[in-house]
Structures are given as C-alpha cells and as structure tokens.
Amino acid sequence: MQQDELSSSFDTDEDFGWVSYFLTLKGNELFCQVDDEYIQDKFNLTGLVNQVPYYEYALDLICDVENEERHELSDEHQEMVENDAEVLYGLIHARYILTNRGLHAMLEKYRHHEFGTCPRYHCNSQAVLPAGITDQKGKAPVKLYCPRCEELYRPRSARHENIDGACFGTTFPHLFFLVFPELKPQRSKDHYVPRVFGFKLHETWHDRSLRAAKEAQVQYQQQQKIMKKQRAAMQQVGQGAPTPGGPNNNNDAAQAAAAAAAAQEQKQTPGQGAAAAAQAQNALDKQQLNEDDDNNNNNVKSKPEL
C-alpha cells in the first residue's frame, strides 16, 4: 500500500513539469497548455531559434530535459534561461492556438469566461478573447478583443499587462470565430445617447459650443483693449494743464477723449462702430456747450459798468 502511494506521488511530480508550473503562475491564466508532441516537433519551431538567445537551454527546460551544462551556468545565466523559456513558450503558444487542438483548448476557456468579459456597458458582459496588436515580440502587451462591439480593450488585471501580445498574435481571435461561427454574436448597434434635461444633443453641439466660446473670448479681449485705451486717455487729460472752465471742462475733455478712443477701436468691430461714434459725438457736443458758457460768463465779467 505504501509503495503504491509513493509511486503515485512520483508520477504526480513527474507530470507537474515546467509547463504546468508556468500555467499556475498568476497572470498566466490566458495561456493554454501546449501539447508535448507539438513542442517536440522541430517543424513547428522553425525560425524561433533566431528569436531566443538561449534557445537550446530554454527548449530543454520547457520539455523537462535534464541538461548538465545548464546546471553549471551561473545564477544570472540560469535566470536568463528561465526568461527565455517563458518567451519561447509564448512564441510556441501563438502558433499552437492556430491549430485545431489549440483552438479547441482555447474554446473551453472562452466558454468558461476565463479570459474575462467586455467592459462596455452595451455588450452585456460579452466574453472576450486575448489578442495582440502585432506579431513581433516585445512590442506591445496583450489586449482583449470583444466580438460584439469588435473593439480592443486593456486587461483589467495589472498582472496581465506584462504578458506579451505576440503570445497570441493578431490572427487568433478572428480565426477562432471563423472556425466557430456560431459563437460570434451580432454586432451591437446600441450606443449611449447624451441628453441634457431629457433632450438629445444635436450632432453639431460640440462645434457650436467651441465657436461660441471662441467668439466670447474675442469679445472679452476687445472690451479689455477699449477699457485700457479709455484709462490711458483719461490719465493723459488729467495730467494736462487746467482749462479756463475749471475742473468740469477737464472731466468733459477726458470723457470726450475716452469716447473718441472707444469709437476708433469699435470701428474695427462690425455693428458697434455707430454706437461708439454717437457716444463720442455727444461728448464733444457737451464739451462745446461748456466752452460757450464759459466764454459768455467771461464776457459778462469783463463788460464795463455804466
């Protein structure tokens, strides 16, 4: 009885090889197990030797082949071999999931929603598939493809961001639904409609808002220029010598100068020049009346008494 338990434990340890250990690591839930026969067929690994520096050591590690030379390597080199084994398995995995066995292995994970669901609200938790945006290794992390909205999304889990998208490639999700067309849902036509107080926004609302904001900014800048010129004109007149009419004439002259400056500025703005010109003319007329009254008063004072 004890011999049977020991033999079964040894068998379990032998079955739990590097691939099984790799698949149990957190973040590697997206991978499926590649058949040993597929890995041992050198035809399936054509061209991969140039993409992995420690190819031979990494392949032996994946296949659980004892290599005495690998054990003689330094700790730093052994760590590099382990990293190359993960890269090599990912590249083999990208080829394997395009085969019939690989597609069925991914099918089971897809049916159990092991790849996650679409984050889009209108997709109603549609199951997704892993996909890459490039077939070159080390270029971009893996993405999730939703067959309902046909969009790519970043994985929700941060640990999936370290998985290379080349481990799945750009072909897999589309070939998957070519082989299993009954699993492809109809493309979602539902989309969010923005509303304000219950009313739909017109499709040109954004352009109109930008144009209105720009016009308001230009108008504000023009008003600031007019006020600046008015203040400068009033300061100029205030610093000058007093006229015979006293302080009232100086104020009137300041107002007239400010109005004239405003009228000159407003001539550049269509529709506002007439109002500014009228304001300037009223100020000048008022100044002229004050000067006439002052002259009449001076004449009365200088007339000799009879």
mmCIF file of N, CA and C in Angstrom, residues 158-232:
data_model
loop_
_atom_site.group_PDB
_atom_site.id
_atom_site.type_symbol
_atom_site.label_atom_id
_atom_site.label_comp_id
_atom_site.label_asym_id
_atom_site.label_seq_id
_atom_site.Cartn_x
_atom_site.Cartn_y
_atom_site.Cartn_z
ATOM 1 N N ALA A 158 -3.777 44.077 -13.549
ATOM 2 C CA ALA A 158 -2.466 44.679 -13.825
ATOM 3 C C ALA A 158 -1.424 43.623 -14.160
ATOM 4 N N ARG A 159 -1.594 42.412 -13.661
ATOM 5 C CA ARG A 159 -0.598 41.374 -13.932
ATOM 6 C C ARG A 159 -0.635 40.912 -15.386
ATOM 7 N N HIS A 160 -1.745 41.149 -16.074
ATOM 8 C CA HIS A 160 -1.830 40.780 -17.487
ATOM 9 C C HIS A 160 -1.119 41.783 -18.393
ATOM 10 N N GLU A 161 -0.783 42.935 -17.852
ATOM 11 C CA GLU A 161 -0.107 43.944 -18.663
ATOM 12 C C GLU A 161 1.338 43.547 -18.972
ATOM 13 N N ASN A 162 1.868 42.586 -18.244
ATOM 14 C CA ASN A 162 3.231 42.118 -18.502
ATOM 15 C C ASN A 162 3.294 40.979 -19.507
ATOM 16 N N ILE A 163 2.143 40.539 -20.007
ATOM 17 C CA ILE A 163 2.102 39.450 -20.988
ATOM 18 C C ILE A 163 2.255 40.049 -22.384
ATOM 19 N N ASP A 164 3.150 39.470 -23.153
ATOM 20 C CA ASP A 164 3.417 39.959 -24.498
ATOM 21 C C ASP A 164 2.257 39.602 -25.420
ATOM 22 N N GLY A 165 1.804 40.576 -26.207
ATOM 23 C CA GLY A 165 0.719 40.321 -27.149
ATOM 24 C C GLY A 165 1.093 39.356 -28.249
ATOM 25 N N ALA A 166 2.411 39.200 -28.509
ATOM 26 C CA ALA A 166 2.855 38.265 -29.539
ATOM 27 C C ALA A 166 2.607 36.816 -29.140
ATOM 28 N N CYS A 167 2.316 36.545 -27.869
ATOM 29 C CA CYS A 167 1.998 35.181 -27.438
ATOM 30 C C CYS A 167 0.647 34.718 -27.960
ATOM 31 N N PHE A 168 -0.144 35.655 -28.506
ATOM 32 C CA PHE A 168 -1.457 35.316 -29.056
ATOM 33 C C PHE A 168 -1.588 35.749 -30.518
ATOM 34 N N GLY A 169 -0.916 36.817 -30.872
ATOM 35 C CA GLY A 169 -0.886 37.247 -32.262
ATOM 36 C C GLY A 169 -2.141 37.972 -32.694
ATOM 37 N N THR A 170 -2.107 38.445 -33.924
ATOM 38 C CA THR A 170 -3.218 39.223 -34.478
ATOM 39 C C THR A 170 -4.261 38.366 -35.182
ATOM 40 N N THR A 171 -3.944 37.119 -35.451
ATOM 41 C CA THR A 171 -4.844 36.261 -36.230
ATOM 42 C C THR A 171 -5.807 35.471 -35.362
ATOM 43 N N PHE A 172 -5.399 35.119 -34.167
ATOM 44 C CA PHE A 172 -6.140 34.147 -33.360
ATOM 45 C C PHE A 172 -7.621 34.476 -33.164
ATOM 46 N N PRO A 173 -8.017 35.663 -32.649
ATOM 47 C CA PRO A 173 -9.450 35.862 -32.356
ATOM 48 C C PRO A 173 -10.335 35.773 -33.592
ATOM 49 N N HIS A 174 -9.829 36.197 -34.740
ATOM 50 C CA HIS A 174 -10.650 36.180 -35.957
ATOM 51 C C HIS A 174 -10.719 34.779 -36.553
ATOM 52 N N LEU A 175 -9.614 34.025 -36.471
ATOM 53 C CA LEU A 175 -9.651 32.641 -36.907
ATOM 54 C C LEU A 175 -10.553 31.815 -35.995
ATOM 55 N N PHE A 176 -10.592 32.172 -34.733
ATOM 56 C CA PHE A 176 -11.429 31.459 -33.766
ATOM 57 C C PHE A 176 -12.893 31.499 -34.190
ATOM 58 N N PHE A 177 -13.369 32.670 -34.590
ATOM 59 C CA PHE A 177 -14.777 32.794 -34.967
ATOM 60 C C PHE A 177 -15.029 32.334 -36.410
ATOM 61 N N LEU A 178 -13.987 32.189 -37.197
ATOM 62 C CA LEU A 178 -14.158 31.544 -38.498
ATOM 63 C C LEU A 178 -14.372 30.041 -38.332
ATOM 64 N N VAL A 179 -13.696 29.461 -37.343
ATOM 65 C CA VAL A 179 -13.852 28.030 -37.075
ATOM 66 C C VAL A 179 -15.128 27.759 -36.279
ATOM 67 N N PHE A 180 -15.470 28.679 -35.374
ATOM 68 C CA PHE A 180 -16.692 28.524 -34.566
ATOM 69 C C PHE A 180 -17.627 29.711 -34.836
ATOM 70 N N PRO A 181 -18.226 29.776 -36.012
ATOM 71 C CA PRO A 181 -19.056 30.952 -36.352
ATOM 72 C C PRO A 181 -20.312 31.066 -35.507
ATOM 73 N N GLU A 182 -20.774 29.957 -34.948
ATOM 74 C CA GLU A 182 -21.995 30.010 -34.131
ATOM 75 C C GLU A 182 -21.768 30.757 -32.826
ATOM 76 N N LEU A 183 -20.525 30.946 -32.446
ATOM 77 C CA LEU A 183 -20.217 31.663 -31.207
ATOM 78 C C LEU A 183 -20.079 33.166 -31.411
ATOM 79 N N LYS A 184 -20.055 33.590 -32.644
ATOM 80 C CA LYS A 184 -19.897 35.036 -32.934
ATOM 81 C C LYS A 184 -21.240 35.737 -32.770
ATOM 82 N N PRO A 185 -21.361 36.646 -31.806
ATOM 83 C CA PRO A 185 -22.629 37.370 -31.621
ATOM 84 C C PRO A 185 -22.801 38.454 -32.677
ATOM 85 N N GLN A 186 -24.034 38.905 -32.817
ATOM 86 C CA GLN A 186 -24.311 40.015 -33.717
ATOM 87 C C GLN A 186 -23.673 41.288 -33.173
ATOM 88 N N ARG A 187 -23.204 42.092 -34.103
ATOM 89 C CA ARG A 187 -22.542 43.326 -33.680
ATOM 90 C C ARG A 187 -23.540 44.248 -32.989
ATOM 91 N N SER A 188 -23.124 44.805 -31.884
ATOM 92 C CA SER A 188 -24.004 45.659 -31.091
ATOM 93 C C SER A 188 -24.279 46.979 -31.810
ATOM 94 N N LYS A 189 -25.569 47.308 -31.907
ATOM 95 C CA LYS A 189 -25.986 48.579 -32.506
ATOM 96 C C LYS A 189 -26.369 49.596 -31.448
ATOM 97 N N ASP A 190 -26.418 49.163 -30.206
ATOM 98 C CA ASP A 190 -26.768 50.079 -29.121
ATOM 99 C C ASP A 190 -25.573 50.960 -28.777
ATOM 100 N N HIS A 191 -25.854 52.198 -28.546
ATOM 101 C CA HIS A 191 -24.811 53.129 -28.143
ATOM 102 C C HIS A 191 -25.421 54.180 -27.225
ATOM 103 N N TYR A 192 -24.586 54.774 -26.451
ATOM 104 C CA TYR A 192 -25.042 55.775 -25.490
ATOM 105 C C TYR A 192 -25.420 57.073 -26.190
ATOM 106 N N VAL A 193 -26.568 57.649 -25.802
ATOM 107 C CA VAL A 193 -27.046 58.906 -26.382
ATOM 108 C C VAL A 193 -26.986 59.990 -25.306
ATOM 109 N N PRO A 194 -26.144 61.000 -25.468
ATOM 110 C CA PRO A 194 -26.066 62.070 -24.460
ATOM 111 C C PRO A 194 -27.322 62.940 -24.482
ATOM 112 N N ARG A 195 -27.802 63.309 -23.305
ATOM 113 C CA ARG A 195 -29.004 64.126 -23.167
ATOM 114 C C ARG A 195 -28.764 65.222 -22.144
ATOM 115 N N VAL A 196 -29.471 66.335 -22.316
ATOM 116 C CA VAL A 196 -29.461 67.441 -21.367
ATOM 117 C C VAL A 196 -30.905 67.776 -21.033
ATOM 118 N N PHE A 197 -31.280 67.588 -19.785
ATOM 119 C CA PHE A 197 -32.672 67.769 -19.341
ATOM 120 C C PHE A 197 -33.629 66.910 -20.168
ATOM 121 N N GLY A 198 -33.174 65.736 -20.548
ATOM 122 C CA GLY A 198 -34.022 64.810 -21.269
ATOM 123 C C GLY A 198 -34.027 64.970 -22.771
ATOM 124 N N PHE A 199 -33.358 65.991 -23.301
ATOM 125 C CA PHE A 199 -33.345 66.236 -24.740
ATOM 126 C C PHE A 199 -32.015 65.768 -25.338
ATOM 127 N N LYS A 200 -32.099 65.150 -26.500
ATOM 128 C CA LYS A 200 -30.893 64.700 -27.189
ATOM 129 C C LYS A 200 -30.085 65.896 -27.683
ATOM 130 N N LEU A 201 -28.802 65.778 -27.600
ATOM 131 C CA LEU A 201 -27.924 66.823 -28.123
ATOM 132 C C LEU A 201 -27.759 66.653 -29.634
ATOM 133 N N HIS A 202 -27.760 67.786 -30.318
ATOM 134 C CA HIS A 202 -27.550 67.737 -31.765
ATOM 135 C C HIS A 202 -26.127 67.289 -32.068
ATOM 136 N N GLU A 203 -25.947 66.678 -33.226
ATOM 137 C CA GLU A 203 -24.628 66.146 -33.567
ATOM 138 C C GLU A 203 -23.581 67.244 -33.721
ATOM 139 N N THR A 204 -24.020 68.502 -33.900
ATOM 140 C CA THR A 204 -23.073 69.614 -34.065
ATOM 141 C C THR A 204 -22.893 70.420 -32.776
ATOM 142 N N TRP A 205 -23.337 69.845 -31.645
ATOM 143 C CA TRP A 205 -23.309 70.641 -30.407
ATOM 144 C C TRP A 205 -21.887 71.012 -30.000
ATOM 145 N N HIS A 206 -20.949 70.141 -30.227
ATOM 146 C CA HIS A 206 -19.577 70.408 -29.788
ATOM 147 C C HIS A 206 -18.956 71.528 -30.609
ATOM 148 N N ASP A 207 -19.155 71.506 -31.931
ATOM 149 C CA ASP A 207 -18.603 72.564 -32.782
ATOM 150 C C ASP A 207 -19.226 73.912 -32.457
ATOM 151 N N ARG A 208 -20.521 73.903 -32.197
ATOM 152 C CA ARG A 208 -21.187 75.173 -31.864
ATOM 153 C C ARG A 208 -20.696 75.725 -30.530
ATOM 154 N N SER A 209 -20.496 74.849 -29.568
ATOM 155 C CA SER A 209 -20.007 75.301 -28.264
ATOM 156 C C SER A 209 -18.604 75.879 -28.373
ATOM 157 N N LEU A 210 -17.746 75.244 -29.169
ATOM 158 C CA LEU A 210 -16.398 75.762 -29.360
ATOM 159 C C LEU A 210 -16.420 77.119 -30.049
ATOM 160 N N ARG A 211 -17.287 77.260 -31.065
ATOM 161 C CA ARG A 211 -17.372 78.527 -31.774
ATOM 162 C C ARG A 211 -17.895 79.637 -30.868
ATOM 163 N N ALA A 212 -18.896 79.349 -30.036
ATOM 164 C CA ALA A 212 -19.434 80.352 -29.120
ATOM 165 C C ALA A 212 -18.399 80.759 -28.071
ATOM 166 N N ALA A 213 -17.651 79.781 -27.576
ATOM 167 C CA ALA A 213 -16.622 80.101 -26.586
ATOM 168 C C ALA A 213 -15.518 80.955 -27.192
ATOM 169 N N LYS A 214 -15.184 80.678 -28.438
ATOM 170 C CA LYS A 214 -14.151 81.466 -29.107
ATOM 171 C C LYS A 214 -14.618 82.892 -29.346
ATOM 172 N N GLU A 215 -15.863 83.060 -29.784
ATOM 173 C CA GLU A 215 -16.405 84.411 -30.002
ATOM 174 C C GLU A 215 -16.477 85.195 -28.701
ATOM 175 N N ALA A 216 -16.861 84.522 -27.609
ATOM 176 C CA ALA A 216 -16.917 85.209 -26.309
ATOM 177 C C ALA A 216 -15.521 85.651 -25.867
ATOM 178 N N GLN A 217 -14.532 84.857 -26.131
ATOM 179 C CA GLN A 217 -13.168 85.207 -25.754
ATOM 180 C C GLN A 217 -12.667 86.409 -26.563
ATOM 181 N N VAL A 218 -12.971 86.415 -27.870
ATOM 182 C CA VAL A 218 -12.561 87.548 -28.705
ATOM 183 C C VAL A 218 -13.255 88.825 -28.250
ATOM 184 N N GLN A 219 -14.540 88.752 -27.930
ATOM 185 C CA GLN A 219 -15.276 89.930 -27.478
ATOM 186 C C GLN A 219 -14.717 90.446 -26.151
ATOM 187 N N TYR A 220 -14.375 89.524 -25.267
ATOM 188 C CA TYR A 220 -13.794 89.935 -23.982
ATOM 189 C C TYR A 220 -12.462 90.633 -24.181
ATOM 190 N N GLN A 221 -11.629 90.132 -25.065
ATOM 191 C CA GLN A 221 -10.339 90.754 -25.335
ATOM 192 C C GLN A 221 -10.511 92.152 -25.925
ATOM 193 N N GLN A 222 -11.493 92.336 -26.805
ATOM 194 C CA GLN A 222 -11.753 93.660 -27.379
ATOM 195 C C GLN A 222 -12.217 94.641 -26.315
ATOM 196 N N GLN A 223 -13.074 94.181 -25.415
ATOM 197 C CA GLN A 223 -13.524 95.059 -24.343
ATOM 198 C C GLN A 223 -12.375 95.471 -23.440
ATOM 199 N N GLN A 224 -11.456 94.541 -23.187
ATOM 200 C CA GLN A 224 -10.305 94.878 -22.375
ATOM 201 C C GLN A 224 -9.420 95.917 -23.054
ATOM 202 N N LYS A 225 -9.257 95.827 -24.360
ATOM 203 C CA LYS A 225 -8.468 96.820 -25.093
ATOM 204 C C LYS A 225 -9.131 98.195 -25.027
ATOM 205 N N ILE A 226 -10.461 98.234 -25.185
ATOM 206 C CA ILE A 226 -11.185 99.514 -25.131
ATOM 207 C C ILE A 226 -11.032 100.165 -23.763
ATOM 208 N N MET A 227 -11.204 99.370 -22.708
ATOM 209 C CA MET A 227 -11.070 99.916 -21.352
ATOM 210 C C MET A 227 -9.651 100.410 -21.091
ATOM 211 N N LYS A 228 -8.668 99.708 -21.637
ATOM 212 C CA LYS A 228 -7.284 100.130 -21.454
ATOM 213 C C LYS A 228 -7.024 101.468 -22.138
ATOM 214 N N LYS A 229 -7.566 101.647 -23.339
ATOM 215 C CA LYS A 229 -7.379 102.911 -24.056
ATOM 216 C C LYS A 229 -8.127 104.041 -23.369
ATOM 217 N N GLN A 230 -9.317 103.739 -22.832
ATOM 218 C CA GLN A 230 -10.074 104.780 -22.127
ATOM 219 C C GLN A 230 -9.321 105.262 -20.893
ATOM 220 N N ARG A 231 -8.755 104.306 -20.149
ATOM 221 C CA ARG A 231 -7.993 104.708 -18.958
ATOM 222 C C ARG A 231 -6.766 105.526 -19.342
ATOM 223 N N ALA A 232 -6.101 105.135 -20.437
ATOM 224 C CA ALA A 232 -4.928 105.882 -20.868
ATOM 225 C C ALA A 232 -5.307 107.289 -21.293
#
